[in-house]
C-alpha cells in the first residue's frame, strides 16, 4: 500500500515482513535513482553567534518524532522507521580558528564538502562546527527523504 494523503497529513501503512509490522513509507520509482546517496541535498549555514548544541540536539529529537522518515533508513524500496539515535545523525566539532564567510565559495566547498559521512541507507546527518567567531551547521540529506516526491506518489 502507498501512503494516503489527506490535506496536509500523510497516513503510513505498515509493511508486513515475516511476523512483524514496521512503520514505513514506500518510495517512488523516481526516488530509487537517488537511494544510493550519490546526489545528496547539502547546505552550509553560518551563524555569527555561537549556537548551543544542547538546543540543536533537543530540536533533532523533537523533529525525529514527528518527521521520522528523514531519520529512518532506506531498504528495499521503502523508508523504514528507526528509533532516533543521535550518534547516527549528529556530530559536533570545535575548531580553534575563525570561519571566513567572505572566502570564495569554491574554497569553502573544498574545505567542508566531505565533513559529513556518506548518507546512503541512513537518510540524514547534521554536523555542527563551532568556530571562534560563530557556528556552522552542515546538514546532509538523501533525496529519498528530502525531496517530497515519494510522499505524494
Coordinates of C-alpha atoms in Angstrom, one line a residue:
X1 CA 0.0 0.0 0.0
X2 CA 1.1 3.5 -0.7
X3 CA 0.7 6.4 1.8
X4 CA -2.7 8.1 1.6
X5 CA -2.7 11.9 1.5
X6 CA -5.4 13.8 3.4
X7 CA -4.9 17.5 3.2
X8 CA -1.6 18.2 5.0
X9 CA -1.2 14.8 6.6
X10 CA 0.0 11.5 5.3
X11 CA -1.1 8.2 6.6
X12 CA 1.6 5.5 6.5
X13 CA 0.5 1.9 6.0
X14 CA 2.6 -0.8 7.8
X15 CA 4.7 -3.1 5.7
X16 CA 4.4 -6.7 6.6
X17 CA 7.8 -8.5 6.9
X18 CA 7.6 -12.0 8.3
X19 CA 5.6 -11.9 11.5
X20 CA 6.2 -8.3 12.4
X21 CA 4.8 -4.9 11.2
X22 CA 7.1 -2.0 10.6
X23 CA 6.1 1.6 10.0
X24 CA 7.3 2.5 6.5
X25 CA 6.8 4.8 3.6
X26 CA 7.2 3.2 0.1
X27 CA 9.2 5.3 -2.2
X28 CA 8.5 6.1 -5.8
X29 CA 10.5 4.6 -8.7
X30 CA 11.9 8.1 -9.4
X31 CA 13.4 8.3 -5.9
X32 CA 15.1 5.0 -6.2
X33 CA 17.6 6.6 -8.6
X34 CA 18.8 8.7 -5.6
X35 CA 18.7 6.0 -3.0
X36 CA 22.4 5.3 -3.1
X37 CA 23.1 8.8 -1.6
X38 CA 25.3 9.8 -4.6
X39 CA 23.5 13.1 -5.0
X40 CA 22.7 14.4 -1.5
X41 CA 20.9 17.6 -0.5
X42 CA 23.6 19.5 1.4
X43 CA 23.8 23.1 2.8
X44 CA 26.2 25.2 4.9
X45 CA 24.7 27.7 7.3
X46 CA 26.9 30.2 9.2
X47 CA 25.7 31.9 12.4
X48 CA 27.9 34.7 13.7
X49 CA 27.0 33.9 17.3
X50 CA 27.5 30.5 18.9
X51 CA 24.6 28.2 19.0
X52 CA 24.2 25.9 22.0
X53 CA 24.5 22.3 20.9
X54 CA 22.1 21.2 23.6
X55 CA 19.3 23.1 21.8
X56 CA 20.2 21.6 18.4
X57 CA 20.2 18.1 19.9
X58 CA 16.8 18.7 21.5
X59 CA 15.4 20.0 18.3
X60 CA 16.6 17.0 16.3
X61 CA 15.0 14.6 18.8
X62 CA 11.7 16.5 18.5
X63 CA 11.8 16.6 14.7
X64 CA 12.7 12.9 14.6
X65 CA 9.5 12.1 16.5
X66 CA 7.3 13.9 14.0
X67 CA 9.1 13.6 10.7
X68 CA 10.7 10.2 11.2
X69 CA 11.3 9.3 7.5
X70 CA 14.3 11.7 7.4
X71 CA 15.8 9.8 10.3
X72 CA 14.8 6.3 9.1
X73 CA 16.7 4.1 6.7
X74 CA 16.2 3.2 3.1
X75 CA 15.6 -0.5 2.4
X76 CA 14.0 -2.4 -0.5
X77 CA 12.0 0.5 -2.0
X78 CA 10.8 2.0 1.3
X79 CA 11.9 4.3 4.1
X80 CA 11.8 2.2 7.3
X81 CA 11.2 3.9 10.7
X82 CA 14.0 3.6 13.2
X83 CA 14.4 4.7 16.8
X84 CA 16.3 8.0 16.8
X85 CA 19.9 7.5 17.8
X86 CA 21.9 10.7 17.9
X87 CA 25.3 9.2 17.0
X88 CA 23.8 8.1 13.7
X89 CA 22.6 11.6 12.8
X90 CA 24.7 14.2 14.6
X91 CA 28.3 15.3 15.2
X92 CA 29.9 18.3 16.7
X93 CA 33.4 19.6 16.0
X94 CA 35.2 22.5 17.8
X95 CA 38.0 24.3 16.0
X96 CA 40.3 27.0 17.3
X97 CA 40.1 29.4 14.3
X98 CA 37.7 31.8 12.6
X99 CA 35.3 30.8 9.8
X100 CA 35.9 33.0 6.7
X101 CA 32.4 33.7 5.3
X102 CA 33.9 36.0 2.6
X103 CA 36.2 33.3 1.2
X104 CA 35.5 32.3 -2.4
X105 CA 32.7 29.6 -2.5
X106 CA 35.0 27.1 -4.2
X107 CA 37.4 27.3 -1.2
X108 CA 34.5 26.9 1.3
X109 CA 33.3 23.9 -0.7
X110 CA 36.7 22.2 -0.8
X111 CA 37.1 22.6 3.0
X112 CA 33.7 21.4 4.0
X113 CA 32.4 19.1 1.2
X114 CA 33.4 15.9 2.9
X115 CA 32.8 16.9 6.5
X116 CA 29.6 14.7 6.8
X117 CA 29.7 11.0 6.4
X118 CA 28.2 9.3 3.4
X119 CA 24.4 9.3 3.6
X120 CA 23.1 6.1 2.0
X121 CA 20.8 3.9 4.0
X122 CA 20.7 6.5 6.7
X123 CA 19.0 9.5 5.2
X124 CA 20.1 12.5 7.3
X125 CA 23.1 13.8 9.1
X126 CA 24.0 17.1 10.7
X127 CA 27.5 18.3 11.5
X128 CA 27.9 21.4 13.8
X129 CA 31.2 23.1 13.7
X130 CA 31.9 25.6 16.5
X131 CA 34.4 28.2 15.2
X132 CA 35.8 31.1 17.4
X133 CA 33.5 33.6 15.5
X134 CA 30.3 31.5 15.2
X135 CA 28.7 28.2 14.4
X136 CA 28.4 26.3 11.1
X137 CA 25.5 23.9 10.5
X138 CA 26.0 21.5 7.7
X139 CA 23.0 19.2 7.2
X140 CA 23.2 16.5 4.6
X141 CA 20.0 14.6 3.5
X142 CA 19.4 11.9 0.9
X143 CA 16.9 12.9 -1.8
X144 CA 14.7 9.9 -0.9
X145 CA 13.8 11.6 2.4
X146 CA 14.1 15.2 1.4
X147 CA 12.5 15.9 -2.0
X148 CA 8.9 15.0 -1.0
X149 CA 8.2 13.2 -4.3
X150 CA 7.6 9.9 -2.6
X151 CA 5.1 11.3 -0.2
X152 CA 2.7 12.2 -3.0
X153 CA 3.4 9.2 -5.2

